Short mmCIF file of C-alpha atoms in Angstrom, two decimals:
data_model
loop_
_atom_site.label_atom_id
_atom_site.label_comp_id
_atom_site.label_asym_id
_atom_site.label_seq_id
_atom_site.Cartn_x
_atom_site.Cartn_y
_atom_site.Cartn_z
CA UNK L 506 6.71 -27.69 -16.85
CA UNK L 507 7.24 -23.75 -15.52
CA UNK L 508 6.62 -22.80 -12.45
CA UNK L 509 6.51 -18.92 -11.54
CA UNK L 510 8.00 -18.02 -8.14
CA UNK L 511 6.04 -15.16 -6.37
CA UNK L 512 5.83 -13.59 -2.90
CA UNK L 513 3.08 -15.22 -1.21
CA UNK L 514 0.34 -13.52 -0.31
CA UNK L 515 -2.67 -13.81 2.39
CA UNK L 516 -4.96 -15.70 0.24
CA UNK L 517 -2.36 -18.50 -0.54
CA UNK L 518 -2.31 -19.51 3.44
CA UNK L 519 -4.88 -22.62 2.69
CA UNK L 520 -2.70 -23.81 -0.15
CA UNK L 521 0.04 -23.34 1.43
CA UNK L 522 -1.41 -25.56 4.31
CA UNK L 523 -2.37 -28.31 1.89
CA UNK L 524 0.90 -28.67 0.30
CA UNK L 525 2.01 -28.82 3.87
CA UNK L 526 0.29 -31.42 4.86
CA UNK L 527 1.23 -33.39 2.02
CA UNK L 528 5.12 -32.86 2.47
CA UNK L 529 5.22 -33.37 6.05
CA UNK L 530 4.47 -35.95 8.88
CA UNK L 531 1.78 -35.47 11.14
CA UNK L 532 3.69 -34.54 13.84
CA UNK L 533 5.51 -31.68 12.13
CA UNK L 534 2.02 -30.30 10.46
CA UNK L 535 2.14 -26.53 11.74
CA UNK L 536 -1.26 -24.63 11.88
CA UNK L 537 -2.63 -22.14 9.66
CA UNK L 538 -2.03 -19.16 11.95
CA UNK L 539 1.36 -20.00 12.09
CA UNK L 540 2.15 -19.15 8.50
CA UNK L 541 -0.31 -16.15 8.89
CA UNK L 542 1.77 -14.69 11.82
CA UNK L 543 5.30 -15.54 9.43
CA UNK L 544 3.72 -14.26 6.50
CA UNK L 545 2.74 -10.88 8.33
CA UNK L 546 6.36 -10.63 9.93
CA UNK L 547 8.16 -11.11 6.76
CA UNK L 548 6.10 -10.79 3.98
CA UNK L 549 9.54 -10.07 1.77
CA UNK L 550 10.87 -13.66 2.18
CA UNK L 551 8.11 -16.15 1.73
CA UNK L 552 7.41 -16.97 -1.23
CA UNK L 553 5.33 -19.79 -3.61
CA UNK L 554 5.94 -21.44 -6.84
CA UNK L 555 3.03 -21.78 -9.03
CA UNK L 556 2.43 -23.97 -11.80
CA UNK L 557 -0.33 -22.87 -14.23
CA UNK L 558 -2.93 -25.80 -14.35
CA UNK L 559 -1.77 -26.82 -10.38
CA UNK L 560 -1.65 -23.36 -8.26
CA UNK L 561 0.50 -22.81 -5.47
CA UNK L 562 2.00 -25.98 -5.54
CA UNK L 563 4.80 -25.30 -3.34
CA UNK L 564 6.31 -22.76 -0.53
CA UNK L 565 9.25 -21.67 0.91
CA UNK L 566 8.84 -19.53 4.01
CA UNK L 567 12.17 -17.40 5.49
CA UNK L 568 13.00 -14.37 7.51
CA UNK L 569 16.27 -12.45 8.13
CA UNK L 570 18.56 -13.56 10.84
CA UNK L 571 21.48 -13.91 12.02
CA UNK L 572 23.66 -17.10 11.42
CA UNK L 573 23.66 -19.44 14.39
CA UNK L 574 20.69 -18.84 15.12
CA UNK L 575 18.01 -21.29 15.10
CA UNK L 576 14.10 -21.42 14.97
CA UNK L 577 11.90 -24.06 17.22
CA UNK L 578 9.11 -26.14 15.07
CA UNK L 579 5.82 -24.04 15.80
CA UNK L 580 7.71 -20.17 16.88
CA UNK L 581 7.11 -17.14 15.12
CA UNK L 582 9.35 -15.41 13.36
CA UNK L 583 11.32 -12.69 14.61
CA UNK L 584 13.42 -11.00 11.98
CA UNK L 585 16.43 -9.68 12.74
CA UNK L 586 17.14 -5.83 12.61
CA UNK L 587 21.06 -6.58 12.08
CA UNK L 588 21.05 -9.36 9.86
CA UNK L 589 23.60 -10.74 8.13
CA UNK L 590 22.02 -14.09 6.95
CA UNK L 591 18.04 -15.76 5.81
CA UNK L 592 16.94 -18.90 7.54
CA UNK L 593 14.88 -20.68 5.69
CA UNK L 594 12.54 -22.05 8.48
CA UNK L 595 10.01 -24.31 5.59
CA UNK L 596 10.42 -25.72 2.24
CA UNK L 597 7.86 -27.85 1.12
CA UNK L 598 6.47 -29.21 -2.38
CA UNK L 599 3.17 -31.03 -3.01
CA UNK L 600 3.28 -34.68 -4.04
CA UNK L 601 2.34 -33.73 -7.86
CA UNK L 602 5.39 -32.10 -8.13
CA UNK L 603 8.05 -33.87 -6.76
CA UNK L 604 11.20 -34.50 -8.27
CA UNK L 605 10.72 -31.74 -10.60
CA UNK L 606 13.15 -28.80 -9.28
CA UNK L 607 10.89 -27.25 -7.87
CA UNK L 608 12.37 -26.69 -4.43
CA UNK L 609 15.68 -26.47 -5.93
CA UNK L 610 13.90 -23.06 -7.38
CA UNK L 611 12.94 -22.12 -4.30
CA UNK L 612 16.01 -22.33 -3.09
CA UNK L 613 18.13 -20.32 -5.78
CA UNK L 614 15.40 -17.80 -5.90
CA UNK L 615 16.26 -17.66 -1.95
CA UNK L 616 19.45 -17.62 -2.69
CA UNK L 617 19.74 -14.69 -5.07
CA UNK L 618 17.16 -12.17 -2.70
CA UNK L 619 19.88 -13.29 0.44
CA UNK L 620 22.69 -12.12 -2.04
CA UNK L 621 21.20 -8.76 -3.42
CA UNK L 622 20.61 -7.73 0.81
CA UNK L 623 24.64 -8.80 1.34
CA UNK L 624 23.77 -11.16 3.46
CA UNK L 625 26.51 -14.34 3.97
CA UNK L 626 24.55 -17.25 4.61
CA UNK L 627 21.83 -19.42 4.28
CA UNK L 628 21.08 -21.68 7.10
CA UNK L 629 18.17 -23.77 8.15
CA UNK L 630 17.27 -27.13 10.38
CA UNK L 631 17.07 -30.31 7.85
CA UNK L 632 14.37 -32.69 8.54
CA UNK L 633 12.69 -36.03 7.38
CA UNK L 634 15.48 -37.22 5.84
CA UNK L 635 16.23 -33.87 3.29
CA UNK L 636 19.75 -33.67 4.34
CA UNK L 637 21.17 -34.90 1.03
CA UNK L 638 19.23 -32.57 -1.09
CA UNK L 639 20.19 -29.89 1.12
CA UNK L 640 23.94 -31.01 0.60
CA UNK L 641 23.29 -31.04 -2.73
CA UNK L 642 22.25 -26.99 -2.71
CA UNK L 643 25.65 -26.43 -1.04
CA UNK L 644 24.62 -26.71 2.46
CA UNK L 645 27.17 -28.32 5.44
CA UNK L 646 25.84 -29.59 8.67
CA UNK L 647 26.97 -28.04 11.75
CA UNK L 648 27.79 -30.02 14.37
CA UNK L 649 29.37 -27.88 17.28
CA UNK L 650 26.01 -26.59 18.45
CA UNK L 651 25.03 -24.37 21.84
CA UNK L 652 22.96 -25.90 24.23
CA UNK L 653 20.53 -23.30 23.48
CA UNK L 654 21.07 -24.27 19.63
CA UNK L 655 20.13 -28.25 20.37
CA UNK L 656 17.78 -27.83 22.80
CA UNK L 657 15.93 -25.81 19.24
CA UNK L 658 16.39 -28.60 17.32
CA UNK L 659 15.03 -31.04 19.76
CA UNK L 660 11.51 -29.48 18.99
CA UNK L 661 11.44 -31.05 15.51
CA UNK L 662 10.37 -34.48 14.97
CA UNK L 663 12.93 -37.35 14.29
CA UNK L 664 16.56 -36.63 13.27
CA UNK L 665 16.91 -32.46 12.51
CA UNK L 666 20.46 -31.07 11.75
CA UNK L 667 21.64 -27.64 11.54
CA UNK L 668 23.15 -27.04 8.39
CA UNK L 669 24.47 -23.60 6.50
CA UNK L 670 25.89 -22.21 3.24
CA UNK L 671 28.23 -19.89 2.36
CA UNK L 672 27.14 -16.88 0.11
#
């Protein structure tokens, strides 16, 4: 299986909505202009992974920031001017290609754009129980939070932890 990882682009916004649906609950389901308004405020750091006989089959969708800081389920995204880390706000990957690497991809290809801008972190709020794979990508969860910083995390559905890695 090969995947190519691309920027995304305006005409992947309903694939990118179906392989959202498919990796999240209901509840967590974010609509379509969302992702327009994210892709059109940081068109460098969203990007797809596409797999020849499948299409976009999945997405990861970031933005500079600045460590600490963290996004609320449903905002849009506000890069930062000064930053000195990416948030990855949504990784997802449709059902046909689970347990394939595929995110792990996503993440390393992440990884390496965060590195080439000198940024020093990667951080991001862990849901539906990812937090292991996300350990397993080097990620620690943080646990001495703002109020400011859990009241954001209380927007997500179910458990959500703040977690960040070291560049």
């Amino acid at each position: 299986m090969s995947v190519h990882i691309r920027l995304m682009r305006e005409q992947d916004i309903p694939a990118v909505f179906r392989v959202q649906t498919q990796a999240y609950v209901s509840a967590m389901v974010e609509a379509e202009s969302i992702f327009r308004k994210r892709l059109a405020a940081a068109p460098a750091t969203c990007w797809v992974a596409e797999d020849a006989s499948a299409g976009v089959c999945a997405y990861l969708m970031a933005y500079p920031s600045t460590s600490g800081k963290i996004s609320s389920l449903g905002s849009d995204f506000h890069p930062a001017t000064e930053a000195d880390s990416l948030y990855l706000h949504d990784l997802a990957v449709g059902t046909a290609m689970h347990g394939r690497g595929v995110g792990v991809q996503l993440v390393r290809h992440a990884e390496a754009y965060a590195t080439s801008a000198g940024w020093t972190t990667l951080h991001l709020v862990s849901v539906q129980s990812t937090k292991a794979f996300w350990q397993k990508q080097g990620f620690v969860e943080v646990t001495a939070l703002s109020p400011e910083q859990t009241s954001a995390l209380m927007t997500y559905s179910g458990p959500a932890y703040y977690c960040v890695k070291q560049l």
